[in-house]
Coordinates of C-alpha atoms in Angstrom, one line a residue:
X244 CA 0.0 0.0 0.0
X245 CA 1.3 3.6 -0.7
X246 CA 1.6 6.9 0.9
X247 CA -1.0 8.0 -1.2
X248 CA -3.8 5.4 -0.8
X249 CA -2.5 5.2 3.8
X250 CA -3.2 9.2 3.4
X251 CA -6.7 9.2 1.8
X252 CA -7.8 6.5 4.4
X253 CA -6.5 8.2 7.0
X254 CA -8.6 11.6 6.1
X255 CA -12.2 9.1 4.8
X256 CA -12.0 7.9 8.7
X257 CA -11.0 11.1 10.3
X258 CA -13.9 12.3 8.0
X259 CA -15.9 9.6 9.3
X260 CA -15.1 10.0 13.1
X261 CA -16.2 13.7 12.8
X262 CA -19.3 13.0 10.9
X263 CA -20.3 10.6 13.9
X264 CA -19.4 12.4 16.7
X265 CA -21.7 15.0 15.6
X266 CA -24.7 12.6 14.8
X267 CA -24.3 11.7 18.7
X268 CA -23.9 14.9 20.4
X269 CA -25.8 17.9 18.6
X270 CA -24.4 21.4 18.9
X271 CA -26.8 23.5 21.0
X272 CA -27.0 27.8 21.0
X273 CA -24.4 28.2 23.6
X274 CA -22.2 26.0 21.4
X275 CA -23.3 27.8 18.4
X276 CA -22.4 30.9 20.3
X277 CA -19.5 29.9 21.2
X278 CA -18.2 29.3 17.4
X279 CA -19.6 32.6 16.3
X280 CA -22.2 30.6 14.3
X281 CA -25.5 31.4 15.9
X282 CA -28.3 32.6 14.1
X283 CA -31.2 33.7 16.1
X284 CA -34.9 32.5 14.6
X285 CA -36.6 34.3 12.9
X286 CA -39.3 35.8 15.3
X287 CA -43.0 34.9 14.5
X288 CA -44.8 38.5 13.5
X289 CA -47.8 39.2 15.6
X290 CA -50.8 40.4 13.3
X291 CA -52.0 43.8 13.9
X292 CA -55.1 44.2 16.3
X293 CA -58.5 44.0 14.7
X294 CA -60.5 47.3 15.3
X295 CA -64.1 48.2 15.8
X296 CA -66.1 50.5 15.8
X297 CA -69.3 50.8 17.5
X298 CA -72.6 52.9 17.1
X299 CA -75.7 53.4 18.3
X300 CA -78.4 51.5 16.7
X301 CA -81.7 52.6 18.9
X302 CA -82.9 52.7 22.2
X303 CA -84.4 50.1 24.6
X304 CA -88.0 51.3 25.7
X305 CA -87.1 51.7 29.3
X306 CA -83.7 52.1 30.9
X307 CA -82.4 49.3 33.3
X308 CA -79.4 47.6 34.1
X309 CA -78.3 43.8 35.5
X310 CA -81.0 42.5 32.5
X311 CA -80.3 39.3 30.5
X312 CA -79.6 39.0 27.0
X313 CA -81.2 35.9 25.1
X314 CA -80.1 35.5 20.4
X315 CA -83.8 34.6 19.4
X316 CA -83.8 31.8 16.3
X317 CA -85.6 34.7 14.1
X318 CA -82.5 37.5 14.8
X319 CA -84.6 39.4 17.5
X320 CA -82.6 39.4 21.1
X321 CA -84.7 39.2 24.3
X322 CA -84.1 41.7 26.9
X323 CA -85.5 40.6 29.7
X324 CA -86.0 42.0 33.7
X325 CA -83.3 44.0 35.3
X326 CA -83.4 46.7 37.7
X327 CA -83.9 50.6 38.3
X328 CA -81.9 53.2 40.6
X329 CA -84.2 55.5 42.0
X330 CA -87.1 53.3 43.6
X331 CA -87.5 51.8 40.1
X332 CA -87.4 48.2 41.5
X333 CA -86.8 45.3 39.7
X334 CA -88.6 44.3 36.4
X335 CA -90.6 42.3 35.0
X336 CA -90.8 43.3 31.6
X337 CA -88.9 42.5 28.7
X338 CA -87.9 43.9 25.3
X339 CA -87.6 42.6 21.8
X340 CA -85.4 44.1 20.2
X341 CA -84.0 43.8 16.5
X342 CA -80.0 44.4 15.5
X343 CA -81.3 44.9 11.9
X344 CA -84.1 48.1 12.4
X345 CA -82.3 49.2 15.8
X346 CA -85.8 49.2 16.9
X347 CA -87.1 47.7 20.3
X348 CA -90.5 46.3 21.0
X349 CA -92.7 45.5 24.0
X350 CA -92.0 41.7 24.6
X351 CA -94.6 39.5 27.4
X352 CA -94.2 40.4 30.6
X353 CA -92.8 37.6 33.1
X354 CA -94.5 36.1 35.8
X355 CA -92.2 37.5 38.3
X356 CA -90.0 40.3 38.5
X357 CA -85.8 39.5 37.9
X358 CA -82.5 41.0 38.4
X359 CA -79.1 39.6 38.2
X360 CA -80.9 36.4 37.1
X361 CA -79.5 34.2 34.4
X362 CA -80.9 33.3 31.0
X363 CA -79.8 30.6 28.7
X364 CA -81.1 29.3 25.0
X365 CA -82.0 25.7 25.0
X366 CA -81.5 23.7 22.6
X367 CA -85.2 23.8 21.0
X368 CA -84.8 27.5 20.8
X369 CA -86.8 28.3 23.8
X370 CA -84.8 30.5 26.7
X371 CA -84.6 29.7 30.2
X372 CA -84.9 32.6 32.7
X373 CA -83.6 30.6 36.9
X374 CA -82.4 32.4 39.3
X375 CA -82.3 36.1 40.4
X376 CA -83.8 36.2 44.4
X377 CA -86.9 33.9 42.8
X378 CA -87.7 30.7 43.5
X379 CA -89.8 30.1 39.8
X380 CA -88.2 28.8 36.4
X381 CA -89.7 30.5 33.4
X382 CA -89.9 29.7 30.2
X383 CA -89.8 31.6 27.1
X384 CA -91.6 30.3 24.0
X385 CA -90.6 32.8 20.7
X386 CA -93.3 31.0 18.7
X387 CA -96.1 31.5 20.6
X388 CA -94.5 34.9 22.4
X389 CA -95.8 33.9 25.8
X390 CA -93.7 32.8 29.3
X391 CA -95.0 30.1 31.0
X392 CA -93.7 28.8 34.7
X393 CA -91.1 26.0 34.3
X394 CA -91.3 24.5 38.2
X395 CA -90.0 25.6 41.6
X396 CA -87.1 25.0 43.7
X397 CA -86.5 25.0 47.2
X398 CA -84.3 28.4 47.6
X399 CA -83.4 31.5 46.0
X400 CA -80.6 32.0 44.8
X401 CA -78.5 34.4 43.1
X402 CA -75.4 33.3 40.4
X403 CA -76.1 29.8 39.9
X404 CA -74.3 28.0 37.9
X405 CA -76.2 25.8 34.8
X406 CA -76.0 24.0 31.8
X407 CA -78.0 21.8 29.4
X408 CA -76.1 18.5 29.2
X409 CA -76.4 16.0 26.0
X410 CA -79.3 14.4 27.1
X411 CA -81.5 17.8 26.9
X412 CA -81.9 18.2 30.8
X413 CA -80.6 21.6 32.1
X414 CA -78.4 20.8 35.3
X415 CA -79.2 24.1 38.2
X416 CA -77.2 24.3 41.4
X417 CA -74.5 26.2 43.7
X418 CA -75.5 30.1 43.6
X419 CA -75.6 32.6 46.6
X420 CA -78.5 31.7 49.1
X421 CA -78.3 35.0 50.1
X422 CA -77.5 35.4 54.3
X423 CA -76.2 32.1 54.5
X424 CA -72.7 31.8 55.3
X425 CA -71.2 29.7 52.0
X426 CA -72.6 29.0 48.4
X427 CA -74.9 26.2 48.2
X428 CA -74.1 22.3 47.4
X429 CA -78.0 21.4 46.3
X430 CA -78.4 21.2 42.4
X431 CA -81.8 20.2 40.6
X432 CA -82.2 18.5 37.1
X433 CA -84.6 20.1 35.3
X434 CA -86.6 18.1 32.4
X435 CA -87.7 20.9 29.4
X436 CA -89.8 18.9 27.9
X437 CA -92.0 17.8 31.2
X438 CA -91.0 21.1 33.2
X439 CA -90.0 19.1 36.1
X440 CA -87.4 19.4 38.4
X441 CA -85.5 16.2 40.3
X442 CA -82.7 16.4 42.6
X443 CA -79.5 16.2 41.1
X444 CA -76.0 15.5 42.3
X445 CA -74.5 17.4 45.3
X446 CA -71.3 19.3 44.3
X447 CA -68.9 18.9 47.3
X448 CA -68.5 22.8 47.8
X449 CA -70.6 25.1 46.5
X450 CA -69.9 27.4 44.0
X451 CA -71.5 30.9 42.4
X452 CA -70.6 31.8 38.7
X453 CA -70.8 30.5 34.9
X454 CA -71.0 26.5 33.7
X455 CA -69.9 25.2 30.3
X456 CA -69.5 21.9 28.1
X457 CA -66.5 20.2 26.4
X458 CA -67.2 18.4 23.1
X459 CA -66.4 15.1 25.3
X460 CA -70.0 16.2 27.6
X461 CA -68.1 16.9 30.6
X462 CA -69.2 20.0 32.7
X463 CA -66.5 22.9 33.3
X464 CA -67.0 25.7 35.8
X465 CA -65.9 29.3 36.0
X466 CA -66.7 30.3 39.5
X467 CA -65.3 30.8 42.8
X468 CA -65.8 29.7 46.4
X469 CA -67.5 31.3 49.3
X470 CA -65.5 34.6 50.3
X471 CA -62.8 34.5 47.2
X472 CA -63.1 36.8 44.6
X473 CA -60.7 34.8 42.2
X474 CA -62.4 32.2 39.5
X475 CA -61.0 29.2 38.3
X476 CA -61.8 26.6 36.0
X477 CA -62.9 23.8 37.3
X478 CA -64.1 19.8 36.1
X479 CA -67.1 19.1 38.0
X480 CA -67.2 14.8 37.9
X481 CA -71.5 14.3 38.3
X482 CA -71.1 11.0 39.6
X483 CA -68.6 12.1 43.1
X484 CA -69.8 15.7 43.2
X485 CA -65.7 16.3 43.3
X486 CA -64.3 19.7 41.7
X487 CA -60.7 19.3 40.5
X488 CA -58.4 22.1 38.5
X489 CA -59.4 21.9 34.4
X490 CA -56.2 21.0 32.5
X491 CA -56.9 23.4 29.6
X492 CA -56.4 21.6 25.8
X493 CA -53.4 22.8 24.0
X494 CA -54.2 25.7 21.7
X495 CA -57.9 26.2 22.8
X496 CA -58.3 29.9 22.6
X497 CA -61.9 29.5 24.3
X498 CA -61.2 27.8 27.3
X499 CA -57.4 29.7 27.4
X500 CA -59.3 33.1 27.1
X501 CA -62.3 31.5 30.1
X502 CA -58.7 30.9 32.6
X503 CA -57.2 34.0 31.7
X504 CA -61.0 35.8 32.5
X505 CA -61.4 34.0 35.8
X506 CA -57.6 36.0 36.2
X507 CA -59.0 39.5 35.5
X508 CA -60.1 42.4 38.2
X509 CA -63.7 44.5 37.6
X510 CA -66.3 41.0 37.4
X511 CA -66.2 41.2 33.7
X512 CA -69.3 40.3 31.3
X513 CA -68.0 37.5 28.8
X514 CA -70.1 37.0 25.3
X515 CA -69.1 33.8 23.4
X516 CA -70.1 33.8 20.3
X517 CA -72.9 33.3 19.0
X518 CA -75.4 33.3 21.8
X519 CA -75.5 33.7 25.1
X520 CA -73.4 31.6 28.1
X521 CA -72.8 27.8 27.3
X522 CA -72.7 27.8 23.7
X523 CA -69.2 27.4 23.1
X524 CA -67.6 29.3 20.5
X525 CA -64.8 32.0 19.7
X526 CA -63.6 34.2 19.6
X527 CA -64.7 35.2 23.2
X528 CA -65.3 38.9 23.6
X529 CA -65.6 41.1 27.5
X530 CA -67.0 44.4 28.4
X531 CA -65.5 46.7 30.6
X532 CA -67.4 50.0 31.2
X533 CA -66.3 51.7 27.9
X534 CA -64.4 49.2 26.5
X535 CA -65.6 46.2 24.5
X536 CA -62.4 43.3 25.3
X537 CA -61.2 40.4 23.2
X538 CA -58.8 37.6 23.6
X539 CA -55.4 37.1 21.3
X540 CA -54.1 33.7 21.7
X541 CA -51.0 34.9 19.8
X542 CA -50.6 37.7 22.6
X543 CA -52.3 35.3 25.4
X544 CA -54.2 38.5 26.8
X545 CA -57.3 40.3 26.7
X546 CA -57.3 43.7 24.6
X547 CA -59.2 46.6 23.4
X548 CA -61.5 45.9 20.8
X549 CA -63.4 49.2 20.6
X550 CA -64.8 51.6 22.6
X551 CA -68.0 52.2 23.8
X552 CA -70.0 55.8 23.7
X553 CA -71.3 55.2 26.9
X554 CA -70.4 53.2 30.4
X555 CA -72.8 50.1 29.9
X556 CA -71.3 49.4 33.8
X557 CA -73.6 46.4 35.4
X558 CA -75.1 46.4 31.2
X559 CA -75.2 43.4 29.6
X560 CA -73.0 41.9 26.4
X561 CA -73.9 39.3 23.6
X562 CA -71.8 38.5 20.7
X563 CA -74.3 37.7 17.6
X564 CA -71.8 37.0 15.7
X565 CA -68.1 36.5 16.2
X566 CA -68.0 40.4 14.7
X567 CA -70.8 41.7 15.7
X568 CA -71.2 42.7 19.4
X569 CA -74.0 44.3 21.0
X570 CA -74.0 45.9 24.3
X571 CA -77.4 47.7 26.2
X572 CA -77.8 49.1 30.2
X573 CA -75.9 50.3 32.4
X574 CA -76.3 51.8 35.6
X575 CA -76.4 55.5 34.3
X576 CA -79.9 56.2 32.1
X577 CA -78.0 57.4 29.1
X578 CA -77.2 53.5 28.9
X579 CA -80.3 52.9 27.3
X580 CA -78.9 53.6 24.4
X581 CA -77.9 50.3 22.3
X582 CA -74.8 50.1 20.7
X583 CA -73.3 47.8 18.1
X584 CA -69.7 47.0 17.8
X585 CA -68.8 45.8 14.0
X586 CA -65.1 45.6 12.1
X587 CA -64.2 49.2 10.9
X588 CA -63.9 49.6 7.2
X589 CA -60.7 50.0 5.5
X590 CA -60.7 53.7 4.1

């Protein structure tokens, strides 16, 4: 063998030694670094922030704040009870109004009068009125236009949680007794095809705030305990009654933006759109005096989406559509005034 054929060898396994040492140990930044040949990545470029504008688009008939907000299946939104300043009381009235004329009819009067109740569309397109300081369920039927009593319970209650699982039956419990000295354990299964309520299963410490559904059927609370003023998500397991921290799914911007709410100072309103609480879609969209809020997931934090004319404090928010946002009452009578919150045009 010659010099020639022992040196080209010697640099093929030299070669060779090289190109296996680096299969086995990777070079990492701070080696990279180190040999001056670092390049940084290229960093991901954040969209600009959508922005809206919102208008007013009518009136409702009378002023009140802490009302519910209910999508009707013909594009009409029920306003229903709410409350006064000034001796005004609560009501027990409702509106009707439509986002397409700005105009607000007289809607059926419930049986009883509501404030800071809860409202949620079931699944046949009536809404459900619980809660509120009364005792009676009501139900609203849009194709007849008439309310009609949907059972009792045992206590009033204020901030109770509820959802309609898959099965159709609307599961009501924790909420604020009101003097009692924690939130209550009792939940009822309500039945909206018979009206009847049953006992349902305990929850093994009460809670007062929002309930939702995963795709999977399981039930997922935002609320907090007795004396806290933090909210949490929370699994709620029917069968123990146990409550147990919500591991939230990888890139879920609705239940990310639900944690990152239960995070946030002032008691927010939350819209998810379309409808009203429970109805699981995005992008989810909070109101803050004058400022209508939406969650990034690329920024992982509420922002500005517009601003409002007027402080809708204690007013209620609906998303109708993931851009288009309606907001009416407030606390000051100049909140009567309904405003709607759409996409600005490019000029």
């Amino acid at each position: 063998m010659n010099r020639g054929t022992i040196s080209l060898l010697t640099t093929v396994a030299v070669l060779t030694f090289t190109l296996t040492a680096c299969d086995e140990k990777k070079t990492t930044p701070k080696d990279e670094l180190n040999q001056g040949t670092y390049v940084p990545p290229v960093e991901r470029k954040l969209k600009p922030l959508p922005r809206f504008k919102c208008e007013i688009k009518g009136n409702l008939a009378k002023w009140r704040f802490d009302p519910t907000l209910s999508p009707l299946p013909d594009g009409k939104v029920l306003v229903a009870g709410g409350r006064q300043r000034d001796g005004g009381g609560w009501l027990q009235d409702t509106e009707l109004y439509d986002p397409a004329t700005g105009e607000s009819a007289p809607g059926p009067k419930m049986k009883m009068p509501r404030a800071m109740h809860s409202a949620m569309m079931l699944a046949d397109g009536r809404t459900l009125v619980y809660s509120g300081m009364v005792k009676e369920l009501e139900v609203y039927d849009p194709k007849k236009n008439v309310w009609v009593s949907g059972g009792k319970v045992k206590k009033d209650i204020l901030g109770a949680v509820a959802v309609q699982l898959p099965d159709g039956k609307v599961l009501i419990g924790g909420g604020d007794p009101m003097g009692s000295a924690a939130f209550s354990t009792v939940t009822y299964l309500w039945d909206p095809a018979t009206r009847r309520i049953n006992k349902g299963p305990a929850l093994k410490e009460g809670r007062q705030g929002d309930a939702f559904l995963t795709k999977e059927g399981k039930v997922v609370l935002l609320s907090r305990p007795y004396g806290e003023t933090r909210r949490a998500l929370e699994s709620w397991d029917l069968e123990t009654g146990d409550l147990k921290p919500f591991t939230v799914p990888k890139d879920d911007v609705k239940w990310k933006s639900l944690k990152e709410l239960g995070s946030m100072r002032g008691g927010e309103h939350v819209a998810l759109a379309p409808g009203s609480h429970g109805k699981m879609a995005s992008p989810p969209t909070a109101l803050r005096g004058k400022s209508v809020l939406r969650f990034f997931p690329s920024r992982s934090s509420w922002r500005t989406l517009g601003k409002l004319k007027y402080d809708h404090k204690d007013g209620a928010i609906i998303a109708l559509s993931p851009d288009k946002i309606l907001v009416v009452g407030g606390r000051e009578k100049e909140a009567s005034a309904v405003e709607i919150c759409t996409p600005e045009v490019a000029k």
